[in-house]
């Protein structure tokens, strides 16, 4: 089934990105990719947005259980950094993971079916929204405990270096996780192991301003979050996470640096979660309508759309066509998820152990 | 057959596997240059270098989590907990990631790793440094939990643990690192889920694991003088669990006493007692007895510590009770 990944050659990822775009330029600056690629990323980001909105609708109808964390407002971030994904890299993130899965090549059908708890889901209906895995495409999860996956990412990076795969780890986490001990212990190890080139790990701090309902200012007295990496000997920079072109440029440099040195590097990406923390929360209690409205002015999809329109790379008719196409992909995913069967009940006892030698028998003793 | 200590048996197993399989690495506090607090890893950094024998900062959550990532990524890490008491710092990693990630990834990843270290008390380390965590870790599906008591099983079960494709909680009898026993040379694997009949008998089945097995053997010797023939079963493996050996023994003896150092409530002995009454109710001539640690944090003073753990006198008393001998 179709993925949302680029169909044109360039983002088959192994083709080096085009520096500048010659006569095809969309602006005065040096662009990290050509306009066709940008347009394709516009399509992907829009598809993610519509996917998340459809998921929210389904959640409110009771068709999606548990928790549902949406990526609305943060699309440019994963899109820009995963542009640098190469086969063999390992991507790991927390529970706001739908976009990462879709961008790496999981089908919208499989992701939506997972959210619906269906047997056709990406992890067979056993993980749900928070635990998307697509190892063959580079996604190593999908974790629900804030900060808990950060040590895993550092260990995956050690394995990349130890096995001399040439791959790196992109380790995503939110601003809420940086106050957790797991972050500090793992960052310390990363800095330590990086001295010997044994930790090719790119830390991507998605600072969306809120750890659930608690703002950065209410969670730490040291609000310059990326400066925390200084404590562990990890160099870092900030990026405007709302502007795809800036993210792409930063990602290219950062990923190349990690790949070449085997040392960790960190990015603090300033972004904004336009959606609630979960699909339902008390968002008016911790932030004002004005604040959200202000953030919407820098909606990453609108920013990219304006850029493309101003450059004449696309017209309204083409944009409408892209929207129609994205809508169709998402509608198809929802339909597929709705119509898919639940997981077979036998799946209850599979995948507990990697060998089948032992499985707990009936809970009725 | 060569004779070696429990400590040497563990070290031999790890070194042999490191020679055989380059993906096996060690992580832990002071396991390299220092040689390990209990000298289990002594000398290994000289043989295998610092990329395979990794001295870590004192941050159990961080390095255990990193080791889980290594295991997911195709390596076979062995993490040393300097003592299992420190594993509480890493419980989020062990339970939330190692035990479950295979399941919630729909089987896409596995975590072939060993977490090992000394478990249990008996050397006056007091409350924060004395725990028996078999019941605690045994509670979680996704983990395997073993507790060998002989040097023979220490080596054979460590080899099995390293080759196991799952996370293995390897609870060593910390008080017994210096005890000696016969250990076969070369490759021999003691499979998980098979209890060992440490002594055959006909009148009562005594069940334990870890250092309490040695107590049971001494008690059995004492009881022989009273005309009681005790069978001693060393569980060795808590999860998976060998129900068959226990039930077969109880069908023969019709009585059972389960002994453990850990607290009684929600414990291994409770589970064993439940299994026996479910599967051999009609065979029982007496209720299954449990002898456990006192329901207190471990005390420091020698006499108080001894009073907090099962004693041979308590065990013998429990046996006489299930035999309906006047006590």
XYZ file of C-alpha atoms in Angstrom:
692
model
C 0.000 0.000 0.000
C 1.061 3.501 -0.712
C 3.165 5.413 1.755
C 3.259 9.183 1.988
C 6.956 9.246 1.164
C 8.246 11.179 -1.800
C 7.730 9.569 -5.148
C 10.320 11.655 -6.881
C 13.898 10.449 -6.858
C 15.395 12.936 -4.457
C 14.126 11.792 -1.179
C 15.025 8.216 -1.754
C 17.472 9.718 0.654
C 20.628 8.290 -0.766
C 20.733 10.912 -3.461
C 22.673 13.823 -2.022
C 20.554 16.899 -1.497
C 20.918 19.640 -4.047
C 22.656 22.663 -2.629
C 20.976 25.727 -4.055
C 18.477 25.340 -6.789
C 19.678 27.427 -9.680
C 16.930 28.749 -11.871
C 14.470 26.739 -9.907
C 15.072 28.760 -6.742
C 12.213 29.725 -4.504
C 13.983 32.471 -2.627
C 17.158 34.408 -2.321
C 18.842 32.033 0.134
C 20.780 28.872 -0.574
C 18.243 26.119 -0.423
C 19.123 22.696 0.819
C 16.700 21.058 -1.601
C 15.053 21.923 -4.899
C 11.527 23.230 -5.198
C 10.111 19.933 -6.402
C 11.319 18.404 -3.173
C 9.851 21.238 -1.151
C 6.539 20.797 -2.874
C 6.663 17.112 -2.118
C 7.385 17.854 1.529
C 4.467 20.256 1.539
C 2.306 17.344 0.411
C 3.702 15.087 3.136
C 3.267 17.651 5.902
C -0.258 18.359 4.791
C -1.023 14.640 4.752
C 0.304 14.322 8.298
C -1.848 17.267 9.383
C -4.980 15.781 7.866
C -4.086 12.386 9.278
C -3.823 13.846 12.781
C -7.085 15.725 12.419
C -8.826 12.573 11.249
C -7.379 10.687 14.206
C -8.663 13.349 16.556
C -12.121 13.056 15.066
C -12.047 9.274 15.401
C -10.840 9.594 19.005
C -13.756 11.836 19.861
C -16.110 9.321 18.293
C -14.643 6.646 20.571
C -13.050 4.709 17.748
C -9.538 5.215 19.101
C -8.873 4.199 22.691
C -6.274 5.125 25.277
C -4.179 8.204 24.666
C -3.700 10.064 21.416
C -0.873 12.600 21.044
C -0.963 14.712 17.908
C 1.898 16.311 16.001
C -0.097 19.297 14.760
C 2.214 22.295 14.536
C 5.433 20.298 14.671
C 5.318 18.752 11.183
C 8.316 20.629 9.775
C 10.589 19.141 12.392
C 10.385 15.438 11.717
C 9.987 16.149 8.001
C 13.215 18.129 7.892
C 15.344 15.802 9.982
C 14.077 12.570 8.460
C 15.023 13.950 5.054
C 18.520 12.928 6.138
C 17.526 9.366 6.980
C 19.659 6.714 5.366
C 19.113 2.977 5.389
C 20.729 1.622 8.543
C 19.973 4.698 10.633
C 17.781 4.149 13.665
C 15.062 6.577 14.629
C 13.616 6.579 18.126
C 11.071 8.906 19.662
C 8.514 9.246 22.416
C 4.757 8.854 22.078
C 4.078 11.730 19.655
C 5.185 9.404 16.915
C 2.662 9.237 14.078
C 4.540 11.656 11.828
C 7.840 9.838 12.257
C 6.265 6.557 11.225
C 4.525 8.053 8.208
C 7.601 9.930 7.012
C 9.789 6.840 7.268
C 7.453 4.876 5.074
C 4.782 3.193 7.170
C 1.510 3.334 5.269
C -1.213 5.650 6.554
C -3.444 2.575 6.503
C -1.198 0.617 8.881
C -0.725 3.563 11.225
C -4.425 4.436 11.362
C -5.315 0.771 11.816
C -2.944 0.638 14.779
C -4.687 3.628 16.323
C -7.997 1.843 15.816
C -6.590 -1.259 17.539
C -6.865 -3.480 14.515
C -4.919 -6.578 13.547
C -3.734 -4.839 10.379
C -2.035 -2.154 12.479
C 1.650 -1.383 12.291
C 2.348 -3.413 15.442
C -0.616 -5.764 15.084
C -2.773 -3.775 17.463
C -0.484 -4.458 20.401
C 0.982 -1.024 20.998
C -1.421 1.627 19.820
C -0.689 5.272 19.164
C 2.253 5.511 21.561
C 4.173 2.477 20.352
C 4.615 2.683 16.617
C 7.488 0.522 15.377
C 8.586 -0.022 11.798
C 12.051 -1.443 12.164
C 12.487 -2.330 8.501
C 12.063 1.348 7.688
C 14.203 2.574 10.570
C 11.622 3.355 13.260
C 12.651 1.767 16.572
C 9.656 3.110 18.557
C 7.399 4.717 19.922
C 7.751 4.949 23.833
C 5.251 6.089 26.416
C 7.290 6.998 29.488
C 8.642 10.538 29.307
C 12.439 10.364 29.080
C 12.542 6.587 29.345
C 13.586 5.968 25.752
C 16.556 8.338 25.791
C 19.026 5.794 27.229
C 17.823 3.305 24.600
C 18.736 5.740 21.843
C 22.226 6.183 23.256
C 22.669 2.405 23.417
C 21.424 1.993 19.852
C 24.047 4.549 18.822
C 26.775 2.609 20.634
C 25.674 -0.481 18.714
C 25.894 1.414 15.402
C 29.480 2.412 16.178
C 30.450 -0.972 17.631
C 29.122 -2.797 14.591
C 30.629 -0.173 12.259
C 27.385 0.141 10.327
C 27.921 3.749 9.290
C 24.440 4.463 10.613
C 23.452 7.039 13.173
C 20.604 7.446 15.624
C 18.140 10.294 15.524
C 16.831 10.549 19.057
C 13.707 12.689 19.449
C 12.318 13.839 22.787
C 10.280 16.708 24.132
C 11.081 19.594 26.434
C 9.247 17.784 29.222
C 11.769 14.926 29.102
C 14.797 17.106 29.732
C 13.947 17.421 33.410
C 13.946 13.659 33.836
C 16.924 11.807 35.250
C 16.965 9.406 32.326
C 17.904 12.284 30.012
C 20.796 13.393 32.184
C 22.201 9.919 32.738
C 21.957 9.101 29.051
C 23.402 12.415 27.869
C 26.324 11.914 30.223
C 27.009 8.485 28.714
C 26.657 9.865 25.197
C 29.211 12.576 25.834
C 31.537 10.055 27.429
C 31.280 7.454 24.690
C 31.396 10.119 21.992
C 34.942 10.984 23.006
C 35.962 7.677 21.441
C 33.636 8.080 18.465
C 31.287 5.491 19.973
C 28.050 7.472 20.051
C 26.754 8.680 16.691
C 23.568 10.077 18.174
C 21.739 13.224 17.121
C 19.630 14.468 20.020
C 16.620 16.340 18.677
C 14.905 18.244 21.442
C 11.434 19.160 20.246
C 10.734 22.150 22.438
C 7.018 22.680 21.972
C 6.935 24.880 25.088
C 4.838 22.601 27.273
C 5.367 19.336 29.121
C 1.700 18.390 29.051
C 0.195 21.446 30.793
C 3.355 22.781 32.448
C 5.293 25.405 30.529
C 9.075 25.341 30.330
C 9.194 28.384 32.613
C 7.207 26.544 35.268
C 9.350 23.401 34.992
C 12.906 24.717 35.281
C 14.791 27.747 36.518
C 17.264 27.282 33.658
C 15.066 27.781 30.610
C 17.871 27.718 28.055
C 17.257 24.027 27.534
C 19.963 23.270 25.008
C 22.558 24.686 27.392
C 21.936 21.590 29.506
C 23.916 19.641 26.901
C 26.985 21.692 27.854
C 27.096 19.785 31.122
C 27.844 16.618 29.197
C 30.300 17.881 26.617
C 27.765 17.716 23.794
C 27.810 20.581 21.302
C 24.487 21.949 20.182
C 22.584 24.594 18.270
C 19.042 25.907 18.046
C 16.781 25.877 15.031
C 13.449 27.442 14.151
C 11.402 24.283 13.983
C 8.495 25.958 12.213
C 10.396 26.702 9.023
C 11.040 23.604 6.954
C 13.798 25.176 4.863
C 15.753 26.151 7.963
C 15.220 22.727 9.469
C 16.428 21.013 6.299
C 19.586 23.096 6.239
C 20.320 22.448 9.921
C 19.538 18.766 9.626
C 21.948 18.308 6.750
C 24.855 19.800 8.670
C 24.011 18.124 11.960
C 23.515 14.652 10.544
C 26.697 14.840 8.471
C 28.628 15.906 11.525
C 27.364 13.022 13.651
C 27.943 10.535 10.852
C 31.523 11.694 10.338
C 32.606 12.005 13.958
C 30.722 9.296 15.814
C 30.079 11.933 18.453
C 26.700 13.090 19.713
C 25.336 16.458 18.721
C 22.174 18.191 19.852
C 19.532 20.389 18.295
C 16.976 22.355 20.218
C 14.151 22.842 17.775
C 11.799 25.588 18.794
C 8.310 24.587 17.826
C 4.778 24.771 19.115
C 2.155 22.151 19.766
C -0.936 23.729 18.273
C -3.053 20.762 19.296
C -3.804 19.789 22.893
C -1.318 17.502 24.681
C -3.588 14.538 24.175
C -6.512 14.642 21.825
C -8.465 15.929 24.779
C -7.051 18.117 27.519
C -7.697 21.326 29.432
C -5.683 23.472 27.093
C -7.415 26.696 28.052
C -6.193 26.282 31.629
C -2.511 26.562 30.815
C -2.372 28.731 27.738
C -4.431 31.547 26.298
C -6.375 31.619 23.054
C -4.232 34.568 22.061
C -1.060 32.578 22.508
C -2.330 29.746 20.335
C -3.577 32.212 17.730
C -0.168 33.853 17.660
C 1.503 30.469 17.175
C -0.854 29.621 14.342
C 0.532 32.567 12.404
C 3.711 30.594 12.133
C 2.013 27.333 11.271
C 4.755 25.400 9.454
C 2.458 24.305 6.661
C 1.245 27.839 5.990
C 4.797 29.145 6.089
C 5.864 26.649 3.466
C 2.783 27.298 1.362
C 3.462 31.032 1.327
C 7.064 30.439 0.423
C 6.110 28.238 -2.496
C 3.430 30.647 -3.701
C 5.685 33.683 -3.483
C 8.359 31.873 -5.444
C 5.859 30.952 -8.104
C 6.694 27.302 -7.609
C 3.067 26.427 -7.258
C -0.335 27.999 -7.856
C -3.607 27.791 -5.988
C -4.963 25.205 -8.358
C -2.015 22.918 -7.741
C -2.339 23.423 -4.000
C -5.991 22.466 -4.189
C -5.036 19.339 -6.058
C -2.460 18.445 -3.393
C -5.043 18.974 -0.661
C -7.525 16.779 -2.476
C -4.929 14.090 -2.881
C -3.878 14.211 0.775
C -7.499 14.093 1.864
C -8.048 11.004 -0.267
C -5.056 9.250 1.293
C -6.323 9.960 4.799
C -9.919 9.012 4.009
C -8.659 5.754 2.591
C -6.646 5.115 5.763
C -9.659 5.724 7.990
C -11.841 3.486 5.851
C -9.228 0.761 5.930
C -8.899 1.052 9.708
C -12.651 0.975 10.219
C -13.095 -2.090 8.050
C -10.094 -4.049 9.297
C -10.650 -6.966 11.657
C -9.613 -6.888 15.279
C -6.423 -8.796 16.101
C -6.974 -12.549 16.369
C -7.365 -13.452 20.032
C -4.353 -15.778 19.726
C -2.194 -12.674 19.497
C -2.722 -12.117 23.213
C 0.090 -14.526 24.087
C 2.498 -13.966 21.202
C 5.567 -11.704 21.283
C 6.039 -11.901 25.042
C 9.266 -13.864 24.613
C 11.516 -14.118 21.579
C 11.630 -17.898 21.965
C 8.385 -19.768 22.121
C 9.709 -22.074 24.811
C 7.705 -20.411 27.486
C 4.452 -18.554 27.631
C 2.266 -18.042 30.617
C -0.724 -20.307 30.498
C -4.255 -19.399 31.317
C -4.693 -16.632 33.877
C -7.271 -18.883 35.493
C -5.076 -21.049 37.713
C 36.317 -32.281 36.693
C 37.941 -28.978 37.636
C 36.986 -27.356 40.915
C 36.366 -23.618 40.924
C 34.572 -20.963 42.912
C 31.116 -19.636 42.096
C 32.822 -16.359 41.135
C 35.258 -18.087 38.777
C 32.460 -20.100 37.235
C 30.601 -16.912 36.317
C 33.743 -15.294 34.969
C 34.641 -18.358 32.908
C 31.187 -18.444 31.334
C 31.304 -14.759 30.395
C 34.861 -14.939 29.065
C 34.098 -18.040 26.999
C 31.093 -16.361 25.421
C 33.065 -13.179 24.776
C 35.673 -15.249 22.959
C 32.988 -16.979 20.935
C 30.736 -14.013 20.165
C 31.994 -10.495 19.571
C 28.556 -9.015 20.238
C 28.862 -9.871 23.954
C 29.969 -6.854 26.019
C 29.949 -6.041 29.720
C 28.767 -2.837 31.379
C 28.760 -1.807 34.997
C 30.286 0.163 37.802
C 33.966 -0.528 38.373
C 33.875 -3.799 36.460
C 36.944 -2.976 34.380
C 40.026 -1.327 35.798
C 38.905 -1.939 39.365
C 38.100 -5.569 38.547
C 34.566 -5.566 39.920
C 33.489 -5.001 43.505
C 33.168 -8.762 43.935
C 35.956 -9.512 41.432
C 33.585 -11.425 39.170
C 34.892 -9.557 36.118
C 38.498 -9.381 37.305
C 40.995 -9.324 34.444
C 38.433 -9.208 31.647
C 39.247 -5.651 30.592
C 42.823 -6.748 29.941
C 41.612 -9.538 27.679
C 38.819 -7.749 25.875
C 39.542 -4.027 26.084
C 37.458 -1.044 27.201
C 35.002 -1.133 24.288
C 33.809 -4.547 25.493
C 34.291 -4.146 29.226
C 32.711 -0.769 29.803
C 33.208 1.021 33.098
C 30.175 3.212 33.654
C 29.364 6.159 35.855
C 27.157 5.398 38.867
C 23.898 5.731 36.981
C 22.062 2.416 36.829
C 19.062 3.742 34.936
C 21.245 5.276 32.257
C 23.580 2.372 31.600
C 20.910 -0.302 31.934
C 18.775 1.612 29.452
C 21.717 2.028 27.106
C 22.394 -1.705 27.349
C 18.774 -2.392 26.389
C 19.317 -0.201 23.334
C 22.490 -2.141 22.510
C 20.585 -5.414 22.795
C 17.802 -4.144 20.547
C 20.509 -3.118 18.102
C 21.969 -6.598 17.827
C 24.495 -6.781 20.656
C 24.413 -9.059 23.705
C 25.231 -6.902 26.698
C 25.730 -8.226 30.215
C 25.005 -5.576 32.823
C 26.455 -5.922 36.290
C 24.392 -4.547 39.119
C 27.013 -4.041 41.805
C 24.227 -5.355 43.978
C 20.623 -5.941 42.984
C 19.597 -3.317 45.500
C 20.775 -0.678 43.029
C 18.492 -2.061 40.361
C 15.622 -0.014 41.775
C 17.336 2.902 40.082
C 16.915 1.031 36.811
C 13.490 -0.484 37.336
C 11.811 1.801 34.813
C 14.262 0.594 32.161
C 14.046 -3.077 33.112
C 10.276 -3.265 33.416
C 8.988 -0.603 31.056
C 11.478 -1.220 28.260
C 13.350 -4.530 28.503
C 10.412 -6.682 29.583
C 7.789 -5.146 27.310
C 9.300 -3.703 24.159
C 9.057 -6.967 22.274
C 5.346 -7.129 22.986
C 4.410 -3.530 22.281
C 6.473 -3.542 19.103
C 4.424 -6.478 17.864
C 7.519 -8.691 17.930
C 9.697 -6.367 15.838
C 12.525 -6.125 18.352
C 14.031 -8.354 20.998
C 16.264 -7.700 23.977
C 18.903 -10.416 24.341
C 20.632 -9.239 27.487
C 21.654 -10.408 30.940
C 21.461 -8.322 34.095
C 23.466 -9.975 36.826
C 24.736 -9.330 40.325
C 24.549 -10.444 43.939
C 21.110 -10.848 45.454
C 20.014 -11.435 49.020
C 21.519 -10.724 52.383
C 23.430 -12.318 55.181
C 26.461 -10.061 55.398
C 25.154 -7.233 57.608
C 24.510 -4.665 54.888
C 21.273 -3.483 56.525
C 18.091 -2.143 55.012
C 18.989 -0.447 51.735
C 21.566 -3.026 50.686
C 19.622 -6.193 51.437
C 16.822 -7.474 49.207
C 15.785 -10.739 47.660
C 14.116 -9.740 44.426
C 13.036 -13.053 42.898
C 9.357 -12.440 43.548
C 9.584 -8.831 42.421
C 11.207 -9.550 39.053
C 9.412 -12.865 38.710
C 6.169 -10.937 38.608
C 6.758 -9.435 35.171
C 6.021 -11.296 31.943
C 8.764 -10.727 29.404
C 11.605 -11.325 31.862
C 13.315 -14.585 32.668
C 14.535 -14.916 36.244
C 17.098 -17.428 37.472
C 18.967 -17.988 40.707
C 21.714 -20.636 40.626
C 23.357 -21.807 43.839
C 26.163 -24.142 42.753
C 29.283 -23.172 40.761
C 28.180 -25.794 38.243
C 24.863 -24.082 37.659
C 26.425 -20.620 37.845
C 28.432 -21.414 34.733
C 25.842 -23.499 32.922
C 23.036 -21.026 33.514
C 25.183 -18.027 32.646
C 25.962 -19.620 29.277
C 22.236 -20.170 28.742
C 21.468 -16.631 29.863
C 23.905 -15.016 27.445
C 22.510 -17.014 24.524
C 18.897 -16.420 25.517
C 17.066 -14.048 23.149
C 15.228 -12.435 26.079
C 16.204 -10.229 29.021
C 17.429 -12.476 31.823
C 17.502 -11.407 35.461
C 20.441 -13.379 36.845
C 20.310 -13.385 40.640
C 23.591 -14.569 42.092
C 24.058 -15.905 45.585
C 26.235 -13.034 46.726
C 27.184 -14.680 49.993
C 28.529 -17.701 48.097
C 30.960 -16.149 45.601
C 33.837 -17.919 47.310
C 32.261 -21.380 47.560
C 33.862 -24.112 45.490
C 32.422 -26.894 43.417
C 33.004 -29.062 40.388
C 32.408 -27.313 37.092
C 32.629 -29.038 33.712
C 35.078 -27.582 31.247
C 34.015 -26.052 27.973
C 30.518 -25.602 26.734
C 27.631 -26.932 28.757
C 24.294 -25.241 29.107
C 21.930 -25.660 32.017
C 18.497 -24.958 30.528
C 16.021 -22.640 32.228
C 12.784 -24.000 33.634
C 14.253 -27.193 35.032
C 14.471 -27.605 38.774
C 17.195 -29.786 40.263
C 16.602 -32.538 42.788
C 19.495 -31.750 45.099
C 18.745 -34.650 47.447
C 16.323 -37.504 47.128
C 13.921 -38.372 49.934
C 10.512 -39.897 50.552
C 8.781 -38.159 53.479
C 8.738 -34.448 52.757
C 9.681 -32.112 49.904
C 11.810 -29.092 50.804
C 11.842 -26.396 48.132
C 14.119 -23.366 47.815
C 16.573 -21.604 45.485
C 19.755 -19.649 46.026
C 21.682 -20.009 49.279
C 18.678 -21.420 51.147
C 19.204 -24.656 49.189
C 22.391 -25.237 51.158
C 20.462 -24.725 54.395
C 17.890 -27.265 53.288
C 20.614 -29.839 52.638
C 21.938 -29.351 56.164
C 18.448 -29.539 57.655
C 17.768 -32.713 55.667
C 20.902 -34.204 57.176
C 19.694 -33.321 60.671
C 16.214 -34.713 60.046
C 17.635 -37.981 58.845
C 18.697 -38.578 62.446
C 15.021 -38.242 63.404
C 13.961 -40.753 60.823
C 12.618 -38.176 58.362
C 13.676 -38.593 54.745
C 13.615 -35.174 53.100
C 13.801 -34.492 49.382
C 15.420 -31.160 48.512
C 14.489 -29.325 45.320
C 16.530 -26.422 44.005
C 14.223 -24.404 41.777
C 17.152 -22.657 39.992
C 14.743 -20.964 37.639
C 11.900 -18.751 38.881
C 10.523 -17.774 35.483
C 10.086 -20.044 33.580
C 9.042 -22.283 36.431
C 9.292 -26.073 36.620
C 5.943 -27.181 38.014
C 6.435 -30.783 36.974
C 9.408 -31.631 39.183
C 7.695 -30.172 42.232
C 4.394 -31.914 41.660
C 6.113 -35.240 41.015
C 7.993 -34.907 44.274
C 4.892 -33.957 46.269
C 3.003 -36.905 44.813
C 5.745 -39.029 46.344
C 6.151 -37.305 49.726
C 2.690 -35.752 50.236
C 4.212 -32.867 52.184
C 6.042 -29.697 51.246
C 7.933 -26.864 52.946
C 8.966 -23.869 50.853
C 11.799 -21.694 52.113
C 12.859 -18.262 50.969
C 14.806 -15.312 52.277
C 12.386 -12.788 50.831
C 9.264 -11.541 52.508
C 6.303 -13.902 52.525
C 3.576 -11.682 51.161
C 3.121 -12.041 47.372
C 6.279 -14.141 47.141
C 7.732 -17.143 45.290
C 6.798 -19.453 48.186
C 3.207 -18.264 47.981
C 3.139 -19.092 44.284
C 4.681 -22.526 44.876
C 2.118 -23.277 47.584
C -0.697 -22.254 45.256
C 0.614 -24.433 42.436
C 0.852 -27.451 44.733
C -2.687 -27.061 46.056
C -4.021 -26.567 42.511
C -2.270 -29.560 41.017
C -1.807 -31.992 43.889
C -4.520 -31.122 46.399
C -5.589 -34.705 46.890
C -1.995 -35.824 47.409
C -1.374 -33.557 50.364
C -1.272 -34.949 53.882
C -0.646 -31.523 55.411
C -0.940 -27.879 54.403
C 2.079 -26.549 52.504
C 4.321 -24.637 54.931
C 6.236 -21.475 54.079
C 9.319 -20.222 55.884
C 10.203 -16.675 54.886
C 12.083 -13.573 55.933
C 10.686 -11.437 58.753
C 8.383 -8.646 57.587
C 10.864 -5.882 58.392
C 13.521 -3.961 56.476
C 16.780 -5.837 56.935
C 18.454 -4.838 60.220
C 22.189 -4.341 60.723
C 23.091 -6.028 64.031
C 24.281 -9.589 63.556
C 21.722 -11.161 65.876
C 18.847 -9.129 64.441
C 19.839 -9.962 60.870
C 20.001 -13.646 61.685
C 16.566 -13.412 63.276
C 15.226 -11.730 60.114
C 16.122 -14.643 57.815
C 14.988 -18.257 57.855
C 17.068 -20.375 60.207
C 17.739 -24.069 60.129
C 15.813 -24.368 63.397
C 12.755 -22.665 61.881
C 12.925 -24.884 58.827
C 13.268 -28.079 60.884
C 10.354 -26.958 63.021
C 8.218 -26.403 59.939
C 9.105 -29.871 58.676
C 8.143 -31.500 61.965
C 4.879 -29.585 61.857
C 3.899 -30.903 58.409
C 4.995 -34.373 59.606
C 2.748 -33.957 62.654
C 5.682 -34.648 64.929
C 5.208 -32.944 68.293
C 7.078 -29.654 68.428
